[in-house]
């Protein structure tokens, strides 16, 4: 089951992470991946700042894992509409969304998700097949125009956190009227085949370069 924590995130933590992000220049969007090998010093500082906060949020959500969390920082400005309506599944069972900055007027760039869109699979073939079926432009167009009513919009503000099963839930972000910044913390790896996992993550890096 998904869960929203209201006003649980320290405002000082949000302010400090935003101040670090402000030091990075980007025109349209910025994505920082904690597992990427060529992180710059400032990106490493941001990741470490977030890692220091994770034990507290794990305790609040009662998440039991000793895995190294996979952290993604997502910063998207209004002009980068290609980063919206990209339906996908995560490779991890536990995903925590922490907004750092949200637009003051709609569209807010909020998360849409359909819980339990798929079941846990032990088959590499089925994981690959589902990726190809759901994670493409044709599916995105169909969802946006015909099936959006089957998805829940998650309205959260800086200070809140949203916990959901990213492996089982199909999800994506709406367009945004101004910049939206978020932290995504992924834990409890659901895909055990490391070669497939590395391939998935490499493809994500290619399609989410800073611009």
CSV table of N, CA and C in Angstrom, one decimal, residues 31-44 202 205 209:
chain,number,residue,atom,x,y,z
A,31,UNK,N,19.2,15.6,-14.1
A,31,UNK,CA,19.0,14.3,-13.4
A,31,UNK,C,20.3,13.9,-12.9
A,32,UNK,N,20.3,13.5,-11.6
A,32,UNK,CA,21.5,13.0,-10.9
A,32,UNK,C,21.2,11.6,-10.4
A,33,UNK,N,22.0,10.7,-10.8
A,33,UNK,CA,21.8,9.3,-10.5
A,33,UNK,C,23.0,8.8,-9.6
A,34,UNK,N,22.7,8.3,-8.4
A,34,UNK,CA,23.7,8.0,-7.4
A,34,UNK,C,24.6,6.9,-7.9
A,35,UNK,N,24.2,6.0,-8.8
A,35,UNK,CA,25.0,4.9,-9.2
A,35,UNK,C,25.8,5.2,-10.5
A,36,UNK,N,25.7,6.4,-11.0
A,36,UNK,CA,26.4,6.8,-12.2
A,36,UNK,C,27.9,7.0,-11.8
A,37,UNK,N,28.8,6.5,-12.7
A,37,UNK,CA,30.2,6.5,-12.3
A,37,UNK,C,31.0,7.8,-12.4
A,38,UNK,N,30.4,8.7,-13.2
A,38,UNK,CA,31.2,9.9,-13.5
A,38,UNK,C,30.5,11.2,-12.9
A,39,UNK,N,30.1,11.0,-11.6
A,39,UNK,CA,29.5,12.1,-10.9
A,39,UNK,C,30.5,13.2,-10.6
A,40,UNK,N,30.1,14.5,-10.7
A,40,UNK,CA,31.1,15.5,-10.3
A,40,UNK,C,31.0,15.7,-8.8
A,41,UNK,N,32.0,16.5,-8.3
A,41,UNK,CA,32.1,16.6,-6.8
A,41,UNK,C,30.8,17.2,-6.2
A,42,UNK,N,30.2,18.2,-6.8
A,42,UNK,CA,29.0,18.7,-6.3
A,42,UNK,C,27.8,17.7,-6.3
A,43,UNK,N,27.7,16.9,-7.3
A,43,UNK,CA,26.7,15.9,-7.3
A,43,UNK,C,26.9,14.9,-6.2
A,44,UNK,N,28.1,14.5,-6.0
A,44,UNK,CA,28.4,13.6,-4.9
A,44,UNK,C,28.0,14.2,-3.5
A,202,UNK,N,21.4,1.8,-17.6
A,202,UNK,CA,22.2,2.4,-18.6
A,202,UNK,C,21.3,3.2,-19.6
A,205,UNK,N,20.2,6.4,-18.1
A,205,UNK,CA,21.2,7.4,-18.2
A,205,UNK,C,21.2,8.1,-19.5
A,209,UNK,N,20.0,12.9,-19.8
A,209,UNK,CA,21.2,13.7,-19.7
A,209,UNK,C,20.8,15.1,-19.4
